[in-house]
Amino acid sequence: MTKVLIATEKPFAPAAIAQIRPIVENAGFELALLEKYSDKSELLAAVADADALIIRSDKITEEVIGAAKNLKIVVRAGAGYDNVDLAAATAAGVTVMNTPGQNSNAVAELALGMMVFQARNQFNGKAGTELRGKKLGIHAYGNVGRYVATIAKGFGMEVYAFDPFVSKENIEKDGVKALDTVEELYSTCQYISLHIPANDKTKKTIGYDILSKMPDNATLVNTARKEVIDEEGMIKLMEERGDFTYISDIAPDSKDVFAEKFEGRYFFTPKKMGAQTAEANINAGVAAANQIVNFIKNGDTTFKVN
C-alpha cells in the first residue's frame, strides 16, 4: 500500500489532519504521522518506507532522500521550498512540489498588519501616521503580491509593482501601476513590500544601493526570506538615515545590532509567522494531500519545482 508520511517538527493543527486523512485514505493510501520530532534520526527512520512525504519547514536533505528508498514525491505545504535539496531529489528521481497560493492571504494580511503596527509607532501611545495616500511598492507580483495589492487599495494606498516575469497588462488590470525597473519602484515608494524568493540570483540583493533610493520616512516590509537582505548594507543605511524602518517576518542574523542601535525603528516576528493562521494551515495541508493523490494516481505534475 502506498504510504504517505506527514513529517512535521511543527505539526499541522488537528483540524488540518482531520481534513487530510480522508483525502489520503479514500484514495486507498496509508497515512502516517511523525510530529514534534526532536532528532534527525527519527525522520530518517520514518521516511524509510514512505512513498510520499508532506512537510512544512522541515529540512529534506540528501541524507533524508537517501534514506527514503521508496520515495516518489515530496510536497512542501507552503510556497517556499528552499528547505528541500532539489538537486538530490532530482538525482533520486523524486518529484518535489510546493502549494502556491494556499498561504498567500495570510502572508498578505501580516504584511499590512505590520505596516499599521509600525506606522502607529508600534502602539506605544504616541501619535503615528496613516497608510492612506502613501505609495506602496510590491517587489514581485505573485500570489502574495496580488493579495497585498488588494488589501492596500482598501486602505487607500497608491499601489505600484515591479515583476519582470509578469506582464504589465496583468499587473495593471488589478488597478496597480506597473513600473519598468526595480530602481524606479524603490525610488517611487515610501513603503516596499518584499516578496522575492531566496535563490542564487536574489540572495543579499536588497541592500544599501537599492534601499538608499527610497523616499523620506521609508519602510521596508519583508515577508519573504531573510537571505535576500544584505544585512551589512541595511545596517549602514539605517545608521545614516534615522527615518528608515525595517519590519520583517523573520529576524535577521544581526538582530542584536538592531536592538542596540535602532530602537523603535524595526520589528521582527519571533518566528516566521506569515502562514501561521488556522485557515492557511488547513489550506496548505489539504492542497498537499490532493497533489500527492493526483500525482500518484494520474501523473499530475502541475506544481513540480524540480
PDB file of C-alpha atoms in Angstrom:
ATOM      1  CA  MET A   1       0.000   0.000   0.000  1.00  0.00           C
ATOM      2  CA  THR A   2       1.199   3.491  -0.849  1.00  0.00           C
ATOM      3  CA  LYS A   3       2.351   5.210   2.343  1.00  0.00           C
ATOM      4  CA  VAL A   4       2.002   8.962   2.784  1.00  0.00           C
ATOM      5  CA  LEU A   5       4.060  10.366   5.656  1.00  0.00           C
ATOM      6  CA  ILE A   6       3.400  13.756   7.209  1.00  0.00           C
ATOM      7  CA  ALA A   7       6.715  14.720   8.812  1.00  0.00           C
ATOM      8  CA  THR A   8       6.339  17.971  10.722  1.00  0.00           C
ATOM      9  CA  GLU A   9       8.559  19.166  13.512  1.00  0.00           C
ATOM     10  CA  LYS A  10       5.933  21.923  13.908  1.00  0.00           C
ATOM     11  CA  PRO A  11       2.720  19.948  13.384  1.00  0.00           C
ATOM     12  CA  PHE A  12      -0.361  20.840  11.423  1.00  0.00           C
ATOM     13  CA  ALA A  13      -3.373  21.732  13.521  1.00  0.00           C
ATOM     14  CA  PRO A  14      -5.629  18.768  14.350  1.00  0.00           C
ATOM     15  CA  ALA A  15      -8.316  20.322  12.138  1.00  0.00           C
ATOM     16  CA  ALA A  16      -5.938  20.140   9.183  1.00  0.00           C
ATOM     17  CA  ILE A  17      -5.068  16.489   9.831  1.00  0.00           C
ATOM     18  CA  ALA A  18      -8.786  15.744  10.096  1.00  0.00           C
ATOM     19  CA  GLN A  19      -9.239  17.017   6.524  1.00  0.00           C
ATOM     20  CA  ILE A  20      -6.036  15.496   5.130  1.00  0.00           C
ATOM     21  CA  ARG A  21      -6.717  11.977   6.421  1.00  0.00           C
ATOM     22  CA  PRO A  22      -9.860  11.218   4.366  1.00  0.00           C
ATOM     23  CA  ILE A  23      -8.217  12.536   1.191  1.00  0.00           C
ATOM     24  CA  VAL A  24      -5.337  10.110   1.620  1.00  0.00           C
ATOM     25  CA  GLU A  25      -7.316   7.136   2.917  1.00  0.00           C
ATOM     26  CA  ASN A  26     -10.168   7.464   0.411  1.00  0.00           C
ATOM     27  CA  ALA A  27      -7.526   7.160  -2.305  1.00  0.00           C
ATOM     28  CA  GLY A  28      -6.562   3.787  -0.828  1.00  0.00           C
ATOM     29  CA  PHE A  29      -3.319   5.043   0.728  1.00  0.00           C
ATOM     30  CA  GLU A  30      -1.964   4.740   4.262  1.00  0.00           C
ATOM     31  CA  LEU A  31      -1.385   7.929   6.281  1.00  0.00           C
ATOM     32  CA  ALA A  32       1.425   8.059   8.850  1.00  0.00           C
ATOM     33  CA  LEU A  33       2.382  10.930  11.147  1.00  0.00           C
ATOM     34  CA  LEU A  34       5.750  11.995  12.535  1.00  0.00           C
ATOM     35  CA  GLU A  35       5.099  15.084  14.632  1.00  0.00           C
ATOM     36  CA  LYS A  36       7.228  17.170  17.002  1.00  0.00           C
ATOM     37  CA  TYR A  37      10.314  15.059  16.337  1.00  0.00           C
ATOM     38  CA  SER A  38      13.457  16.328  18.019  1.00  0.00           C
ATOM     39  CA  ASP A  39      16.220  14.433  16.250  1.00  0.00           C
ATOM     40  CA  LYS A  40      17.066  13.828  12.604  1.00  0.00           C
ATOM     41  CA  SER A  41      17.372  10.099  13.288  1.00  0.00           C
ATOM     42  CA  GLU A  42      13.604   9.977  13.873  1.00  0.00           C
ATOM     43  CA  LEU A  43      12.991  11.495  10.457  1.00  0.00           C
ATOM     44  CA  LEU A  44      15.451   9.133   8.770  1.00  0.00           C
ATOM     45  CA  ALA A  45      13.704   6.122  10.296  1.00  0.00           C
ATOM     46  CA  ALA A  46      10.219   7.358   9.427  1.00  0.00           C
ATOM     47  CA  VAL A  47      10.938   8.021   5.747  1.00  0.00           C
ATOM     48  CA  ALA A  48      12.473   4.584   5.153  1.00  0.00           C
ATOM     49  CA  ASP A  49       9.257   3.078   3.746  1.00  0.00           C
ATOM     50  CA  ALA A  50       7.395   6.245   2.715  1.00  0.00           C
ATOM     51  CA  ASP A  51       6.224   6.661  -0.875  1.00  0.00           C
ATOM     52  CA  ALA A  52       5.134  10.270  -0.409  1.00  0.00           C
ATOM     53  CA  LEU A  53       6.083  12.983   2.059  1.00  0.00           C
ATOM     54  CA  ILE A  54       4.292  16.115   3.245  1.00  0.00           C
ATOM     55  CA  ILE A  55       6.441  18.630   5.118  1.00  0.00           C
ATOM     56  CA  ARG A  56       6.346  22.209   6.341  1.00  0.00           C
ATOM     57  CA  SER A  57       9.679  23.855   7.230  1.00  0.00           C
ATOM     58  CA  ASP A  58      11.374  20.503   7.754  1.00  0.00           C
ATOM     59  CA  LYS A  59      14.746  20.075   6.054  1.00  0.00           C
ATOM     60  CA  ILE A  60      14.795  17.370   3.404  1.00  0.00           C
ATOM     61  CA  THR A  61      18.493  16.886   2.755  1.00  0.00           C
ATOM     62  CA  GLU A  62      20.412  14.488   0.552  1.00  0.00           C
ATOM     63  CA  GLU A  63      20.749  12.214   3.580  1.00  0.00           C
ATOM     64  CA  VAL A  64      16.993  12.131   4.122  1.00  0.00           C
ATOM     65  CA  ILE A  65      16.321  11.426   0.456  1.00  0.00           C
ATOM     66  CA  GLY A  66      18.934   8.676   0.501  1.00  0.00           C
ATOM     67  CA  ALA A  67      17.187   7.027   3.443  1.00  0.00           C
ATOM     68  CA  ALA A  68      13.812   7.072   1.684  1.00  0.00           C
ATOM     69  CA  LYS A  69      14.261   4.258  -0.825  1.00  0.00           C
ATOM     70  CA  ASN A  70      10.584   4.190  -1.893  1.00  0.00           C
ATOM     71  CA  LEU A  71      10.093   7.952  -2.050  1.00  0.00           C
ATOM     72  CA  LYS A  72       8.412   9.295  -5.176  1.00  0.00           C
ATOM     73  CA  ILE A  73       7.189  12.748  -4.172  1.00  0.00           C
ATOM     74  CA  VAL A  74       7.770  15.450  -1.541  1.00  0.00           C
ATOM     75  CA  VAL A  75       5.236  18.243  -1.143  1.00  0.00           C
ATOM     76  CA  ARG A  76       6.187  21.300   0.858  1.00  0.00           C
ATOM     77  CA  ALA A  77       2.959  22.674   2.334  1.00  0.00           C
ATOM     78  CA  GLY A  78       3.652  26.316   1.564  1.00  0.00           C
ATOM     79  CA  ALA A  79       5.158  28.479  -1.141  1.00  0.00           C
ATOM     80  CA  GLY A  80       8.880  28.374  -0.337  1.00  0.00           C
ATOM     81  CA  TYR A  81      10.823  25.163  -0.892  1.00  0.00           C
ATOM     82  CA  ASP A  82      14.403  26.141  -0.097  1.00  0.00           C
ATOM     83  CA  ASN A  83      14.364  23.591   2.745  1.00  0.00           C
ATOM     84  CA  VAL A  84      14.405  20.760   0.168  1.00  0.00           C
ATOM     85  CA  ASP A  85      17.584  19.687  -1.621  1.00  0.00           C
ATOM     86  CA  LEU A  86      16.225  19.837  -5.163  1.00  0.00           C
ATOM     87  CA  ALA A  87      19.386  18.524  -6.786  1.00  0.00           C
ATOM     88  CA  ALA A  88      19.420  15.444  -4.563  1.00  0.00           C
ATOM     89  CA  ALA A  89      15.707  14.864  -5.148  1.00  0.00           C
ATOM     90  CA  THR A  90      16.116  15.139  -8.906  1.00  0.00           C
ATOM     91  CA  ALA A  91      19.077  12.766  -8.889  1.00  0.00           C
ATOM     92  CA  ALA A  92      16.977  10.219  -6.973  1.00  0.00           C
ATOM     93  CA  GLY A  93      14.007  10.617  -9.301  1.00  0.00           C
ATOM     94  CA  VAL A  94      11.876  12.246  -6.600  1.00  0.00           C
ATOM     95  CA  THR A  95       9.346  14.901  -7.626  1.00  0.00           C
ATOM     96  CA  VAL A  96       9.193  17.993  -5.407  1.00  0.00           C
ATOM     97  CA  MET A  97       6.164  20.272  -5.275  1.00  0.00           C
ATOM     98  CA  ASN A  98       5.016  23.284  -3.296  1.00  0.00           C
ATOM     99  CA  THR A  99       1.464  24.532  -2.696  1.00  0.00           C
ATOM    100  CA  PRO A 100       1.486  28.058  -4.142  1.00  0.00           C
ATOM    101  CA  GLY A 101      -1.309  30.399  -3.176  1.00  0.00           C
ATOM    102  CA  GLN A 102      -2.581  28.498  -0.159  1.00  0.00           C
ATOM    103  CA  ASN A 103      -0.845  30.767   2.377  1.00  0.00           C
ATOM    104  CA  SER A 104      -0.973  33.927   0.301  1.00  0.00           C
ATOM    105  CA  ASN A 105      -3.769  35.796   2.043  1.00  0.00           C
ATOM    106  CA  ALA A 106      -2.312  35.025   5.470  1.00  0.00           C
ATOM    107  CA  VAL A 107       1.078  36.438   4.470  1.00  0.00           C
ATOM    108  CA  ALA A 108      -0.502  39.492   2.870  1.00  0.00           C
ATOM    109  CA  GLU A 109      -2.582  40.269   5.946  1.00  0.00           C
ATOM    110  CA  LEU A 110       0.544  40.039   8.096  1.00  0.00           C
ATOM    111  CA  ALA A 111       2.402  42.431   5.763  1.00  0.00           C
ATOM    112  CA  LEU A 112      -0.317  45.076   6.067  1.00  0.00           C
ATOM    113  CA  GLY A 113      -0.727  44.418   9.778  1.00  0.00           C
ATOM    114  CA  MET A 114       2.969  45.071  10.360  1.00  0.00           C
ATOM    115  CA  MET A 115       2.759  48.256   8.283  1.00  0.00           C
ATOM    116  CA  VAL A 116      -0.057  49.547  10.511  1.00  0.00           C
ATOM    117  CA  PHE A 117       1.841  48.488  13.631  1.00  0.00           C
ATOM    118  CA  GLN A 118       4.952  50.407  12.572  1.00  0.00           C
ATOM    119  CA  ALA A 119       3.084  53.433  11.214  1.00  0.00           C
ATOM    120  CA  ARG A 120       1.395  53.806  14.616  1.00  0.00           C
ATOM    121  CA  ASN A 121       4.751  53.667  16.426  1.00  0.00           C
ATOM    122  CA  GLN A 122       4.217  50.055  17.491  1.00  0.00           C
ATOM    123  CA  PHE A 123       1.197  51.172  19.523  1.00  0.00           C
ATOM    124  CA  ASN A 124       3.360  52.931  22.100  1.00  0.00           C
ATOM    125  CA  GLY A 125       0.767  55.624  22.787  1.00  0.00           C
ATOM    126  CA  LYS A 126       2.400  58.354  20.678  1.00  0.00           C
ATOM    127  CA  ALA A 127       0.929  59.856  17.526  1.00  0.00           C
ATOM    128  CA  GLY A 128       1.768  57.964  14.357  1.00  0.00           C
ATOM    129  CA  THR A 129       0.922  58.222  10.681  1.00  0.00           C
ATOM    130  CA  GLU A 130      -1.687  56.732   8.341  1.00  0.00           C
ATOM    131  CA  LEU A 131      -1.288  54.423   5.358  1.00  0.00           C
ATOM    132  CA  ARG A 132      -3.954  56.158   3.295  1.00  0.00           C
ATOM    133  CA  GLY A 133      -2.440  58.120   0.417  1.00  0.00           C
ATOM    134  CA  LYS A 134       1.014  56.573   0.864  1.00  0.00           C
ATOM    135  CA  LYS A 135       2.774  54.870  -2.051  1.00  0.00           C
ATOM    136  CA  LEU A 136       3.310  51.134  -1.687  1.00  0.00           C
ATOM    137  CA  GLY A 137       5.654  49.230  -3.979  1.00  0.00           C
ATOM    138  CA  ILE A 138       5.241  45.480  -4.365  1.00  0.00           C
ATOM    139  CA  HIS A 139       8.509  43.784  -5.302  1.00  0.00           C
ATOM    140  CA  ALA A 140       7.416  40.552  -7.056  1.00  0.00           C
ATOM    141  CA  TYR A 141       3.786  40.367  -8.084  1.00  0.00           C
ATOM    142  CA  GLY A 142       2.909  36.731  -7.434  1.00  0.00           C
ATOM    143  CA  ASN A 143       0.127  35.255  -5.335  1.00  0.00           C
ATOM    144  CA  VAL A 144       1.068  37.119  -2.163  1.00  0.00           C
ATOM    145  CA  GLY A 145       1.751  40.363  -4.010  1.00  0.00           C
ATOM    146  CA  ARG A 146      -1.724  40.331  -5.520  1.00  0.00           C
ATOM    147  CA  TYR A 147      -3.354  39.916  -2.119  1.00  0.00           C
ATOM    148  CA  VAL A 148      -1.182  42.703  -0.705  1.00  0.00           C
ATOM    149  CA  ALA A 149      -2.321  44.977  -3.534  1.00  0.00           C
ATOM    150  CA  THR A 150      -6.000  44.213  -2.896  1.00  0.00           C
ATOM    151  CA  ILE A 151      -5.750  44.899   0.834  1.00  0.00           C
ATOM    152  CA  ALA A 152      -3.577  48.005   0.391  1.00  0.00           C
ATOM    153  CA  LYS A 153      -6.060  49.531  -2.035  1.00  0.00           C
ATOM    154  CA  GLY A 154      -8.694  49.061   0.658  1.00  0.00           C
ATOM    155  CA  PHE A 155      -6.509  51.226   2.896  1.00  0.00           C
ATOM    156  CA  GLY A 156      -6.437  53.878   0.172  1.00  0.00           C
ATOM    157  CA  MET A 157      -2.758  53.410  -0.685  1.00  0.00           C
ATOM    158  CA  GLU A 158      -1.332  54.108  -4.144  1.00  0.00           C
ATOM    159  CA  VAL A 159      -0.041  50.717  -5.265  1.00  0.00           C
ATOM    160  CA  TYR A 160       2.871  50.082  -7.633  1.00  0.00           C
ATOM    161  CA  ALA A 161       4.606  46.841  -8.611  1.00  0.00           C
ATOM    162  CA  PHE A 162       7.687  45.512 -10.341  1.00  0.00           C
ATOM    163  CA  ASP A 163       7.990  41.948 -11.572  1.00  0.00           C
ATOM    164  CA  PRO A 164       9.959  41.095 -14.729  1.00  0.00           C
ATOM    165  CA  PHE A 165       8.091  37.787 -15.000  1.00  0.00           C
ATOM    166  CA  VAL A 166       4.572  39.264 -15.008  1.00  0.00           C
ATOM    167  CA  SER A 167       3.284  41.346 -17.911  1.00  0.00           C
ATOM    168  CA  LYS A 168       2.341  44.962 -17.363  1.00  0.00           C
ATOM    169  CA  GLU A 169      -1.147  44.141 -18.601  1.00  0.00           C
ATOM    170  CA  ASN A 170      -1.673  41.502 -15.907  1.00  0.00           C
ATOM    171  CA  ILE A 171      -0.473  43.869 -13.192  1.00  0.00           C
ATOM    172  CA  GLU A 172      -2.424  46.900 -14.329  1.00  0.00           C
ATOM    173  CA  LYS A 173      -5.709  45.039 -14.790  1.00  0.00           C
ATOM    174  CA  ASP A 174      -5.689  44.828 -10.971  1.00  0.00           C
ATOM    175  CA  GLY A 175      -5.536  48.619 -10.684  1.00  0.00           C
ATOM    176  CA  VAL A 176      -1.833  48.547  -9.860  1.00  0.00           C
ATOM    177  CA  LYS A 177       0.743  50.709 -11.643  1.00  0.00           C
ATOM    178  CA  ALA A 178       3.471  48.542 -13.227  1.00  0.00           C
ATOM    179  CA  LEU A 179       6.954  50.055 -13.214  1.00  0.00           C
ATOM    180  CA  ASP A 180       9.767  49.227 -15.621  1.00  0.00           C
ATOM    181  CA  THR A 181      12.680  48.792 -13.221  1.00  0.00           C
ATOM    182  CA  VAL A 182      13.293  47.804  -9.636  1.00  0.00           C
ATOM    183  CA  GLU A 183      15.144  51.111  -9.149  1.00  0.00           C
ATOM    184  CA  GLU A 184      12.035  53.025 -10.183  1.00  0.00           C
ATOM    185  CA  LEU A 185       9.946  51.044  -7.704  1.00  0.00           C
ATOM    186  CA  TYR A 186      12.222  51.813  -4.751  1.00  0.00           C
ATOM    187  CA  SER A 187      12.718  55.465  -5.646  1.00  0.00           C
ATOM    188  CA  THR A 188       8.953  55.997  -6.024  1.00  0.00           C
ATOM    189  CA  CYS A 189       7.529  54.265  -2.969  1.00  0.00           C
ATOM    190  CA  GLN A 190       7.689  55.104   0.726  1.00  0.00           C
ATOM    191  CA  TYR A 191       6.663  51.520   1.555  1.00  0.00           C
ATOM    192  CA  ILE A 192       8.094  48.437  -0.143  1.00  0.00           C
ATOM    193  CA  SER A 193       6.563  45.004   0.403  1.00  0.00           C
ATOM    194  CA  LEU A 194       9.123  42.355  -0.489  1.00  0.00           C
ATOM    195  CA  HIS A 195       8.055  39.016  -1.978  1.00  0.00           C
ATOM    196  CA  ILE A 196      11.024  37.724  -3.984  1.00  0.00           C
ATOM    197  CA  PRO A 197      12.173  34.117  -3.447  1.00  0.00           C
ATOM    198  CA  ALA A 198      15.561  33.268  -1.967  1.00  0.00           C
ATOM    199  CA  ASN A 199      17.817  31.794  -4.637  1.00  0.00           C
ATOM    200  CA  ASP A 200      21.287  32.282  -6.079  1.00  0.00           C
ATOM    201  CA  LYS A 201      20.144  35.330  -8.057  1.00  0.00           C
ATOM    202  CA  THR A 202      18.330  37.087  -5.223  1.00  0.00           C
ATOM    203  CA  LYS A 203      20.295  36.411  -2.031  1.00  0.00           C
ATOM    204  CA  LYS A 204      21.698  39.612  -0.482  1.00  0.00           C
ATOM    205  CA  THR A 205      20.373  41.734  -3.358  1.00  0.00           C
ATOM    206  CA  ILE A 206      18.341  44.062  -1.127  1.00  0.00           C
ATOM    207  CA  GLY A 207      20.964  46.275   0.446  1.00  0.00           C
ATOM    208  CA  TYR A 208      22.403  49.749   0.681  1.00  0.00           C
ATOM    209  CA  ASP A 209      22.322  50.740  -3.002  1.00  0.00           C
ATOM    210  CA  ILE A 210      18.689  49.937  -3.697  1.00  0.00           C
ATOM    211  CA  LEU A 211      17.315  50.926  -0.268  1.00  0.00           C
ATOM    212  CA  SER A 212      19.065  54.302  -0.319  1.00  0.00           C
ATOM    213  CA  LYS A 213      16.866  55.247  -3.275  1.00  0.00           C
ATOM    214  CA  MET A 214      13.711  55.155  -1.150  1.00  0.00           C
ATOM    215  CA  PRO A 215      11.981  58.459  -0.225  1.00  0.00           C
ATOM    216  CA  ASP A 216      11.974  60.039   3.231  1.00  0.00           C
ATOM    217  CA  ASN A 217      10.333  58.085   6.062  1.00  0.00           C
ATOM    218  CA  ALA A 218      10.734  54.828   4.169  1.00  0.00           C
ATOM    219  CA  THR A 219       9.695  51.395   5.442  1.00  0.00           C
ATOM    220  CA  LEU A 220      10.771  48.026   4.056  1.00  0.00           C
ATOM    221  CA  VAL A 221       8.417  45.143   4.823  1.00  0.00           C
ATOM    222  CA  ASN A 222       9.938  41.692   4.377  1.00  0.00           C
ATOM    223  CA  THR A 223       7.611  38.691   4.458  1.00  0.00           C
ATOM    224  CA  ALA A 224       9.905  36.791   2.073  1.00  0.00           C
ATOM    225  CA  ARG A 225      13.198  35.354   3.353  1.00  0.00           C
ATOM    226  CA  LYS A 226      15.949  36.894   5.472  1.00  0.00           C
ATOM    227  CA  GLU A 227      18.554  35.640   2.978  1.00  0.00           C
ATOM    228  CA  VAL A 228      17.523  38.208   0.334  1.00  0.00           C
ATOM    229  CA  ILE A 229      18.655  41.047   2.625  1.00  0.00           C
ATOM    230  CA  ASP A 230      22.239  42.322   2.644  1.00  0.00           C
ATOM    231  CA  GLU A 231      22.294  42.915   6.377  1.00  0.00           C
ATOM    232  CA  GLU A 232      25.534  44.919   6.392  1.00  0.00           C
ATOM    233  CA  GLY A 233      24.112  47.260   3.781  1.00  0.00           C
ATOM    234  CA  MET A 234      20.819  47.549   5.658  1.00  0.00           C
ATOM    235  CA  ILE A 235      22.618  48.448   8.902  1.00  0.00           C
ATOM    236  CA  LYS A 236      24.780  51.023   7.127  1.00  0.00           C
ATOM    237  CA  LEU A 237      21.706  52.661   5.639  1.00  0.00           C
ATOM    238  CA  MET A 238      19.846  52.751   8.944  1.00  0.00           C
ATOM    239  CA  GLU A 239      22.865  54.307  10.633  1.00  0.00           C
ATOM    240  CA  GLU A 240      22.868  57.064   8.011  1.00  0.00           C
ATOM    241  CA  ARG A 241      19.096  57.531   7.797  1.00  0.00           C
ATOM    242  CA  GLY A 242      17.193  57.898  11.020  1.00  0.00           C
ATOM    243  CA  ASP A 243      13.943  57.980   9.034  1.00  0.00           C
ATOM    244  CA  PHE A 244      14.279  54.406   7.709  1.00  0.00           C
ATOM    245  CA  THR A 245      12.467  51.459   9.317  1.00  0.00           C
ATOM    246  CA  TYR A 246      12.638  47.722   8.692  1.00  0.00           C
ATOM    247  CA  ILE A 247       9.912  45.252   9.609  1.00  0.00           C
ATOM    248  CA  SER A 248      10.290  41.577   8.878  1.00  0.00           C
ATOM    249  CA  ASP A 249       8.558  38.243   9.295  1.00  0.00           C
ATOM    250  CA  ILE A 250      11.822  36.718  10.443  1.00  0.00           C
ATOM    251  CA  ALA A 251      14.659  38.146  12.497  1.00  0.00           C
ATOM    252  CA  PRO A 252      17.955  38.825  10.698  1.00  0.00           C
ATOM    253  CA  ASP A 253      21.163  37.176  11.842  1.00  0.00           C
ATOM    254  CA  SER A 254      22.287  40.571  13.154  1.00  0.00           C
ATOM    255  CA  LYS A 255      19.167  41.208  15.241  1.00  0.00           C
ATOM    256  CA  ASP A 256      21.294  42.171  18.271  1.00  0.00           C
ATOM    257  CA  VAL A 257      22.712  45.110  16.296  1.00  0.00           C
ATOM    258  CA  PHE A 258      19.182  46.329  15.566  1.00  0.00           C
ATOM    259  CA  ALA A 259      18.264  46.043  19.224  1.00  0.00           C
ATOM    260  CA  GLU A 260      21.340  48.051  20.209  1.00  0.00           C
ATOM    261  CA  LYS A 261      21.141  50.788  17.583  1.00  0.00           C
ATOM    262  CA  PHE A 262      17.648  51.143  16.150  1.00  0.00           C
ATOM    263  CA  GLU A 263      15.099  51.001  18.945  1.00  0.00           C
ATOM    264  CA  GLY A 264      11.588  51.739  17.662  1.00  0.00           C
ATOM    265  CA  ARG A 265      12.701  51.569  14.024  1.00  0.00           C
ATOM    266  CA  TYR A 266      12.407  47.830  13.484  1.00  0.00           C
ATOM    267  CA  PHE A 267      10.130  44.930  14.296  1.00  0.00           C
ATOM    268  CA  PHE A 268      10.768  41.211  13.797  1.00  0.00           C
ATOM    269  CA  THR A 269       8.286  38.422  14.473  1.00  0.00           C
ATOM    270  CA  PRO A 270       9.579  35.862  16.997  1.00  0.00           C
ATOM    271  CA  LYS A 271       9.427  33.169  14.299  1.00  0.00           C
ATOM    272  CA  LYS A 272       8.266  33.084  10.695  1.00  0.00           C
ATOM    273  CA  MET A 273       4.558  33.706  11.082  1.00  0.00           C
ATOM    274  CA  GLY A 274       3.243  34.647   7.627  1.00  0.00           C
ATOM    275  CA  ALA A 275       1.483  31.343   7.083  1.00  0.00           C
ATOM    276  CA  GLN A 276       0.576  30.809  10.743  1.00  0.00           C
ATOM    277  CA  THR A 277      -3.201  31.055  10.575  1.00  0.00           C
ATOM    278  CA  ALA A 278      -5.746  28.312  11.074  1.00  0.00           C
ATOM    279  CA  GLU A 279      -7.040  28.817   7.546  1.00  0.00           C
ATOM    280  CA  ALA A 280      -3.628  28.733   5.845  1.00  0.00           C
ATOM    281  CA  ASN A 281      -2.594  25.719   7.908  1.00  0.00           C
ATOM    282  CA  ILE A 282      -5.580  23.755   6.643  1.00  0.00           C
ATOM    283  CA  ASN A 283      -5.430  25.054   3.071  1.00  0.00           C
ATOM    284  CA  ALA A 284      -1.782  24.129   2.549  1.00  0.00           C
ATOM    285  CA  GLY A 285      -2.110  20.674   4.106  1.00  0.00           C
ATOM    286  CA  VAL A 286      -5.218  19.802   2.110  1.00  0.00           C
ATOM    287  CA  ALA A 287      -3.608  21.035  -1.103  1.00  0.00           C
ATOM    288  CA  ALA A 288      -0.517  18.915  -0.416  1.00  0.00           C
ATOM    289  CA  ALA A 289      -2.634  15.796   0.111  1.00  0.00           C
ATOM    290  CA  ASN A 290      -4.632  16.393  -3.069  1.00  0.00           C
ATOM    291  CA  GLN A 291      -1.462  16.969  -5.078  1.00  0.00           C
ATOM    292  CA  ILE A 292       0.028  13.676  -3.870  1.00  0.00           C
ATOM    293  CA  VAL A 293      -3.126  11.751  -4.787  1.00  0.00           C
ATOM    294  CA  ASN A 294      -3.289  13.381  -8.224  1.00  0.00           C
ATOM    295  CA  PHE A 295       0.396  12.731  -8.825  1.00  0.00           C
ATOM    296  CA  ILE A 296       0.359   9.064  -7.852  1.00  0.00           C
ATOM    297  CA  LYS A 297      -2.965   8.216  -9.492  1.00  0.00           C
ATOM    298  CA  ASN A 298      -2.883  10.499 -12.547  1.00  0.00           C
ATOM    299  CA  GLY A 299       0.742  11.566 -13.006  1.00  0.00           C
ATOM    300  CA  ASP A 300      -0.210  15.220 -12.428  1.00  0.00           C
ATOM    301  CA  THR A 301       2.954  17.325 -12.043  1.00  0.00           C
ATOM    302  CA  THR A 302       1.319  20.773 -12.118  1.00  0.00           C
ATOM    303  CA  PHE A 303       3.205  22.175  -9.134  1.00  0.00           C
ATOM    304  CA  LYS A 304       6.524  20.416  -9.687  1.00  0.00           C
ATOM    305  CA  VAL A 305       9.513  22.662  -8.855  1.00  0.00           C
ATOM    306  CA  ASN A 306      12.467  20.420  -9.745  1.00  0.00           C
TER     307      ASN A 306
END
